[in-house]
């Protein structure tokens, strides 16, 4: 990702810099609520996006994608956030905001073309922050990755912002390494859990077990877009269930192979205690931890996992 002057500023830090204290009039937004109300009050979720602006002759404080300021340095930030009460305002912060975590770097989503270019004022272009796809906008699927590990700067605002934008596109599943983040859509998503979708993850799991993922399947179906799609599936609870099941079966097969290769000599019947210890040593259990707040969808997620495992086995 390219180096950028875009930043996230904690709303409390903005209020303190302007009013001398945190204002309680800014109401925190409720997930699923509309922002198109005509009231004068502004909603926020704790952060506002903007960009660092500097006077001519000022030295660069960006190095390796990190902010480098002393606590006494003055930082000028231009807020570009329609949901913030400070939108289109220039705010002066102290360098201590960097050390306290109130000012953090933003990510550059997409292919980085035409963004933060010294030859133009692209970082002031509102189209970058637009969710509409068009000639001048980055494709939505590229802007917000399936895996948060791809993000250059991984912190609270970048994670929440990415999840929020994906959620608005009905992408309720997002990976973060081996873990899966699931957001409750608060609506029926039958197409997301159809037998057709289930079969895609089953086929991918089979290909991985046989070691033919990717190249061999694409050779057999070069003109089949479904083949390419099946090798690069988005995050899903079915993927977690499939991985767990395949790892369990692979360990079982390995354990069975080792036992069969130990020889065909007849042995005396083992006692009950030794038999149980043998089973314990060759166990290949897999666990899937489903956690979250009340109403997050843990029970429904568990049902989808059990449905997939029952179908797969």
CSV table of C-alpha atoms in Angstrom, one decimal:
chain,number,residue,atom,x,y,z
A,1,UNK,CA,0.0,0.0,0.0
A,2,UNK,CA,1.2,3.5,-0.8
A,3,UNK,CA,2.2,6.0,1.8
A,4,UNK,CA,-0.7,8.4,2.6
A,5,UNK,CA,-1.5,11.4,4.7
A,6,UNK,CA,-4.9,10.2,5.6
A,7,UNK,CA,-5.5,9.6,9.3
A,8,UNK,CA,-8.2,8.7,11.8
A,9,UNK,CA,-8.7,11.0,14.7
A,10,UNK,CA,-10.6,10.0,17.9
A,11,UNK,CA,-13.7,12.1,18.3
A,12,UNK,CA,-13.0,12.9,21.9
A,13,UNK,CA,-9.6,14.3,20.9
A,14,UNK,CA,-11.3,16.5,18.3
A,15,UNK,CA,-13.9,17.8,20.8
A,16,UNK,CA,-11.2,18.5,23.4
A,17,UNK,CA,-9.0,20.4,20.9
A,18,UNK,CA,-11.9,22.6,19.8
A,19,UNK,CA,-14.1,23.0,22.8
A,20,UNK,CA,-11.7,22.2,25.6
A,21,UNK,CA,-13.8,19.2,26.6
A,22,UNK,CA,-15.7,16.3,25.2
A,23,UNK,CA,-19.1,17.3,24.1
A,24,UNK,CA,-22.0,14.9,24.9
A,25,UNK,CA,-24.2,16.2,22.1
A,26,UNK,CA,-22.6,13.9,19.6
A,27,UNK,CA,-24.7,10.7,19.9
A,28,UNK,CA,-23.1,7.4,19.1
A,29,UNK,CA,-24.7,5.7,16.1
A,30,UNK,CA,-26.7,2.5,16.5
A,31,UNK,CA,-25.9,-0.4,14.1
A,32,UNK,CA,-28.5,-0.7,11.5
A,33,UNK,CA,-29.9,2.8,12.0
A,34,UNK,CA,-30.2,5.3,9.2
A,35,UNK,CA,-27.9,8.3,9.0
A,36,UNK,CA,-30.4,10.2,6.7
A,37,UNK,CA,-32.3,11.9,9.5
A,38,UNK,CA,-32.9,15.6,9.2
A,39,UNK,CA,-32.0,16.5,12.7
A,40,UNK,CA,-29.1,18.8,13.3
A,41,UNK,CA,-27.3,16.4,15.7
A,42,UNK,CA,-24.3,14.4,14.3
A,43,UNK,CA,-23.7,10.7,14.9
A,44,UNK,CA,-20.3,9.2,15.4
A,45,UNK,CA,-18.8,5.9,16.3
A,46,UNK,CA,-15.7,7.3,18.1
A,47,UNK,CA,-13.5,8.2,15.1
A,48,UNK,CA,-13.5,10.7,12.2
A,49,UNK,CA,-11.4,10.5,9.1
A,50,UNK,CA,-9.3,13.3,7.7
A,51,UNK,CA,-5.9,14.2,6.3
A,52,UNK,CA,-2.8,15.8,7.6
A,53,UNK,CA,-2.0,19.2,6.0
A,54,UNK,CA,1.3,21.0,6.3
A,55,UNK,CA,2.5,24.5,5.4
A,56,UNK,CA,5.1,25.0,2.6
A,57,UNK,CA,8.5,24.2,3.9
A,58,UNK,CA,7.5,21.9,6.7
A,59,UNK,CA,9.4,18.7,6.9
A,60,UNK,CA,7.7,15.4,6.3
A,61,UNK,CA,6.6,13.5,9.4
A,62,UNK,CA,5.8,10.3,7.5
A,63,UNK,CA,8.3,7.6,7.5
A,64,UNK,CA,7.7,4.0,6.5
A,65,UNK,CA,4.0,4.5,6.9
A,66,UNK,CA,4.3,5.7,10.4
A,67,UNK,CA,3.7,9.1,12.0
A,68,UNK,CA,6.9,10.7,13.5
A,69,UNK,CA,6.2,13.7,15.7
A,70,UNK,CA,7.4,14.9,19.1
A,71,UNK,CA,4.8,15.6,21.8
A,72,UNK,CA,5.3,19.4,21.3
A,73,UNK,CA,4.8,19.4,17.5
A,74,UNK,CA,1.6,20.9,16.1
A,75,UNK,CA,-0.4,18.8,13.7
A,76,UNK,CA,-2.9,20.3,11.3
A,77,UNK,CA,-5.7,17.9,10.3
A,78,UNK,CA,-8.4,18.6,7.8
A,79,UNK,CA,-11.5,16.6,8.7
A,80,UNK,CA,-13.3,14.9,5.8
A,81,UNK,CA,-16.1,12.9,7.4
A,82,UNK,CA,-19.8,13.7,6.7
A,83,UNK,CA,-20.8,11.9,9.9
A,84,UNK,CA,-18.6,14.1,12.0
A,85,UNK,CA,-19.7,17.4,13.5
A,86,UNK,CA,-16.2,18.7,12.5
A,87,UNK,CA,-16.5,17.9,8.9
A,88,UNK,CA,-14.7,20.4,6.6
A,89,UNK,CA,-12.9,22.0,9.5
A,90,UNK,CA,-9.2,22.3,10.1
A,91,UNK,CA,-8.2,21.2,13.6
A,92,UNK,CA,-4.9,21.6,15.3
A,93,UNK,CA,-3.7,18.7,17.5
A,94,UNK,CA,-0.5,18.2,19.5
A,95,UNK,CA,2.0,15.5,18.7
A,96,UNK,CA,1.0,13.8,21.9
A,97,UNK,CA,-2.1,12.7,20.2
A,98,UNK,CA,0.1,10.2,18.2
A,99,UNK,CA,1.6,8.7,21.3
A,100,UNK,CA,-1.8,8.5,23.1
A,101,UNK,CA,-3.3,6.7,20.1
A,102,UNK,CA,-5.8,9.5,19.3
A,103,UNK,CA,-4.3,10.0,15.9
A,104,UNK,CA,-3.5,7.0,13.7
A,105,UNK,CA,-2.8,6.3,10.1
A,106,UNK,CA,-5.5,5.3,7.7
A,107,UNK,CA,-5.2,2.6,5.1
A,108,UNK,CA,-5.1,3.0,1.3
A,109,UNK,CA,-7.8,0.6,0.0
A,110,UNK,CA,-7.6,-0.7,-3.6
A,111,UNK,CA,-4.8,-0.3,-6.2
A,112,UNK,CA,-3.4,3.0,-4.9
A,113,UNK,CA,-3.6,4.7,-8.4
A,114,UNK,CA,-4.2,8.4,-8.4
A,115,UNK,CA,-4.2,8.7,-4.6
A,116,UNK,CA,-2.0,11.1,-2.6
A,117,UNK,CA,-0.1,12.1,-5.7
A,118,UNK,CA,2.1,15.1,-5.3
A,119,UNK,CA,1.0,16.4,-8.7
A,120,UNK,CA,-2.7,16.8,-7.7
A,121,UNK,CA,-5.0,17.1,-4.8
A,122,UNK,CA,-6.4,13.6,-5.0
A,123,UNK,CA,-6.4,13.1,-1.2
A,124,UNK,CA,-9.0,15.9,-1.1
A,125,UNK,CA,-11.2,14.1,-3.6
A,126,UNK,CA,-14.4,13.0,-2.0
A,127,UNK,CA,-14.8,10.2,-4.6
A,128,UNK,CA,-12.3,8.1,-2.8
A,129,UNK,CA,-14.6,7.9,0.2
A,130,UNK,CA,-17.6,7.2,-1.9
A,131,UNK,CA,-19.2,3.8,-1.8
A,132,UNK,CA,-20.5,4.1,-5.4
A,133,UNK,CA,-18.7,2.1,-8.1
A,134,UNK,CA,-17.7,4.0,-11.2
A,135,UNK,CA,-14.9,5.1,-13.5
A,136,UNK,CA,-13.2,7.2,-10.9
A,137,UNK,CA,-13.9,4.9,-7.9
A,138,UNK,CA,-12.1,1.8,-6.8
A,139,UNK,CA,-14.1,-1.4,-7.1
A,140,UNK,CA,-15.8,-2.1,-3.8
A,141,UNK,CA,-14.5,-5.7,-3.6
A,142,UNK,CA,-10.9,-4.3,-3.8
A,143,UNK,CA,-11.4,-1.5,-1.4
A,144,UNK,CA,-12.4,-3.6,1.6
A,145,UNK,CA,-10.4,-6.9,1.8
A,146,UNK,CA,-11.8,-10.3,2.8
A,147,UNK,CA,-8.9,-10.7,5.3
A,148,UNK,CA,-8.0,-7.9,7.8
A,149,UNK,CA,-4.4,-9.1,7.9
A,150,UNK,CA,-4.0,-7.4,4.5
A,151,UNK,CA,-4.5,-4.0,6.0
A,152,UNK,CA,-1.2,-2.1,6.5
A,153,UNK,CA,-2.5,-0.4,9.6
A,154,UNK,CA,-4.4,-2.7,11.9
A,155,UNK,CA,-6.1,-0.8,14.7
A,156,UNK,CA,-9.6,-0.1,16.0
A,157,UNK,CA,-10.8,2.5,13.4
A,158,UNK,CA,-9.4,0.5,10.4
A,159,UNK,CA,-11.0,-2.7,11.6
A,160,UNK,CA,-14.4,-1.2,12.4
A,161,UNK,CA,-14.5,0.9,9.2
A,162,UNK,CA,-13.6,-2.1,7.0
A,163,UNK,CA,-16.2,-4.3,8.7
A,164,UNK,CA,-18.8,-1.6,8.5
A,165,UNK,CA,-18.3,-1.1,4.7
A,166,UNK,CA,-18.4,-4.8,4.1
A,167,UNK,CA,-21.5,-5.1,6.2
A,168,UNK,CA,-23.2,-2.5,4.1
A,169,UNK,CA,-22.6,-4.7,1.1
A,170,UNK,CA,-24.1,-7.8,2.9
A,171,UNK,CA,-20.6,-9.2,3.4
A,172,UNK,CA,-21.2,-10.3,7.0
A,173,UNK,CA,-18.1,-12.6,7.1
A,174,UNK,CA,-14.5,-11.3,7.3
A,175,UNK,CA,-11.4,-13.3,8.1
A,176,UNK,CA,-8.6,-12.1,10.3
A,177,UNK,CA,-5.9,-14.8,9.8
A,178,UNK,CA,-7.4,-18.2,10.9
A,179,UNK,CA,-10.3,-16.6,12.7
A,180,UNK,CA,-13.7,-15.6,11.2
A,181,UNK,CA,-15.6,-12.4,12.2
A,182,UNK,CA,-19.3,-12.7,11.7
A,183,UNK,CA,-21.7,-9.8,11.9
A,184,UNK,CA,-25.4,-10.4,12.6
A,185,UNK,CA,-27.3,-9.2,9.4
A,186,UNK,CA,-30.6,-8.9,11.3
A,187,UNK,CA,-32.4,-10.3,8.2
A,188,UNK,CA,-32.8,-13.5,6.3
A,189,UNK,CA,-29.9,-14.4,4.0
A,190,UNK,CA,-31.1,-17.7,2.5
A,191,UNK,CA,-28.9,-17.4,-0.6
A,192,UNK,CA,-25.9,-17.3,1.7
A,193,UNK,CA,-26.6,-20.7,3.1
A,194,UNK,CA,-28.1,-22.6,0.1
A,195,UNK,CA,-27.0,-26.1,-0.9
A,196,UNK,CA,-25.2,-24.5,-3.9
A,197,UNK,CA,-23.0,-22.4,-1.6
A,198,UNK,CA,-22.4,-25.4,0.6
A,199,UNK,CA,-21.3,-27.5,-2.3
A,200,UNK,CA,-18.7,-24.8,-3.3
A,201,UNK,CA,-17.0,-25.1,0.0
A,202,UNK,CA,-17.3,-28.9,0.0
A,203,UNK,CA,-15.6,-29.0,-3.5
A,204,UNK,CA,-12.8,-26.7,-2.3
A,205,UNK,CA,-12.2,-28.9,0.7
A,206,UNK,CA,-12.1,-32.0,-1.5
A,207,UNK,CA,-9.6,-30.4,-3.9
A,208,UNK,CA,-7.4,-29.5,-1.0
A,209,UNK,CA,-7.5,-33.0,0.4
A,210,UNK,CA,-6.6,-34.4,-3.0
A,211,UNK,CA,-3.9,-31.8,-3.6
A,212,UNK,CA,-5.4,-30.5,-6.8
A,213,UNK,CA,-6.6,-27.1,-5.7
A,214,UNK,CA,-6.2,-24.3,-8.3
A,215,UNK,CA,-4.2,-25.4,-11.3
A,216,UNK,CA,-5.7,-28.8,-12.2
A,217,UNK,CA,-9.3,-27.7,-11.9
A,218,UNK,CA,-8.6,-24.5,-14.0
A,219,UNK,CA,-7.1,-26.6,-16.7
A,220,UNK,CA,-10.1,-28.8,-16.9
A,221,UNK,CA,-12.5,-25.9,-16.9
A,222,UNK,CA,-10.6,-23.1,-18.5
A,223,UNK,CA,-13.8,-21.3,-19.7
A,224,UNK,CA,-15.8,-22.0,-16.6
A,225,UNK,CA,-15.9,-19.0,-14.3
A,226,UNK,CA,-17.4,-21.1,-11.5
A,227,UNK,CA,-14.2,-23.1,-11.4
A,228,UNK,CA,-12.1,-20.1,-10.8
A,229,UNK,CA,-14.6,-18.8,-8.2
A,230,UNK,CA,-14.5,-22.1,-6.4
A,231,UNK,CA,-10.8,-21.8,-5.8
A,232,UNK,CA,-11.0,-18.3,-4.3
A,233,UNK,CA,-14.1,-18.4,-2.1
A,234,UNK,CA,-14.9,-15.5,0.3
A,235,UNK,CA,-14.9,-16.1,4.1
A,236,UNK,CA,-17.8,-18.2,5.3
A,237,UNK,CA,-18.7,-20.2,8.4
A,238,UNK,CA,-18.9,-23.2,6.0
A,239,UNK,CA,-15.2,-22.7,5.3
A,240,UNK,CA,-14.4,-22.9,9.1
A,241,UNK,CA,-16.5,-26.0,9.5
A,242,UNK,CA,-14.9,-27.7,6.4
A,243,UNK,CA,-11.3,-27.0,7.5
A,244,UNK,CA,-12.0,-28.4,11.0
A,245,UNK,CA,-13.6,-31.6,9.5
A,246,UNK,CA,-10.8,-32.1,6.9
A,247,UNK,CA,-8.1,-31.7,9.6
A,248,UNK,CA,-9.8,-34.2,11.8
A,249,UNK,CA,-10.2,-36.8,8.9
A,250,UNK,CA,-6.5,-36.3,7.8
A,251,UNK,CA,-5.3,-37.0,11.4
A,252,UNK,CA,-7.6,-40.1,11.6
A,253,UNK,CA,-6.2,-41.4,8.3
A,254,UNK,CA,-2.6,-40.7,9.4
A,255,UNK,CA,-3.2,-42.5,12.8
A,256,UNK,CA,-4.9,-45.5,11.0
A,257,UNK,CA,-1.9,-45.7,8.6
A,258,UNK,CA,0.6,-45.7,11.4
A,259,UNK,CA,-1.3,-48.5,13.3
A,260,UNK,CA,-1.5,-50.7,10.2
A,261,UNK,CA,2.2,-50.3,9.5
A,262,UNK,CA,3.1,-51.5,13.0
A,263,UNK,CA,3.0,-55.1,12.0
A,264,UNK,CA,0.5,-57.9,11.9
A,265,UNK,CA,1.6,-59.8,15.0
A,266,UNK,CA,-1.2,-60.8,17.4
A,267,UNK,CA,-1.1,-59.2,20.8
A,268,UNK,CA,-2.7,-60.0,24.0
A,269,UNK,CA,-5.9,-58.1,24.7
A,270,UNK,CA,-5.2,-54.9,26.4
A,271,UNK,CA,-6.7,-54.0,29.7
A,272,UNK,CA,-9.5,-51.4,30.0
A,273,UNK,CA,-7.1,-48.8,31.4
A,274,UNK,CA,-4.5,-49.3,28.6
A,275,UNK,CA,-7.2,-49.3,26.0
A,276,UNK,CA,-8.5,-45.9,27.1
A,277,UNK,CA,-5.0,-44.4,27.2
A,278,UNK,CA,-4.4,-45.6,23.7
A,279,UNK,CA,-7.6,-43.9,22.5
A,280,UNK,CA,-6.6,-40.8,24.3
A,281,UNK,CA,-3.2,-40.7,22.7
A,282,UNK,CA,-4.6,-41.2,19.2
A,283,UNK,CA,-7.4,-38.7,19.6
A,284,UNK,CA,-7.9,-36.2,16.8
A,285,UNK,CA,-10.6,-34.0,18.1
A,286,UNK,CA,-11.3,-30.6,16.5
A,287,UNK,CA,-12.9,-27.6,18.3
A,288,UNK,CA,-14.7,-24.6,16.9
A,289,UNK,CA,-15.1,-21.7,19.4
A,290,UNK,CA,-18.1,-19.5,18.7
A,291,UNK,CA,-18.1,-16.5,20.9
A,292,UNK,CA,-19.8,-13.1,21.0
A,293,UNK,CA,-22.1,-10.8,22.8
A,294,UNK,CA,-25.8,-11.6,23.5
A,295,UNK,CA,-27.7,-11.4,20.2
A,296,UNK,CA,-24.6,-11.6,18.0
A,297,UNK,CA,-25.8,-14.8,16.4
A,298,UNK,CA,-23.9,-17.5,18.2
A,299,UNK,CA,-26.7,-20.0,18.2
A,300,UNK,CA,-27.6,-19.5,14.6
A,301,UNK,CA,-23.9,-19.8,13.6
A,302,UNK,CA,-23.6,-23.0,15.5
A,303,UNK,CA,-26.7,-24.4,13.7
A,304,UNK,CA,-25.0,-23.6,10.3
A,305,UNK,CA,-21.8,-25.4,11.5
A,306,UNK,CA,-23.8,-28.5,12.5
A,307,UNK,CA,-25.8,-28.4,9.3
A,308,UNK,CA,-22.6,-28.4,7.2
A,309,UNK,CA,-20.9,-31.1,9.3
A,310,UNK,CA,-24.0,-33.3,9.2
A,311,UNK,CA,-24.2,-32.9,5.4
A,312,UNK,CA,-20.4,-33.5,5.0
A,313,UNK,CA,-20.2,-36.6,7.1
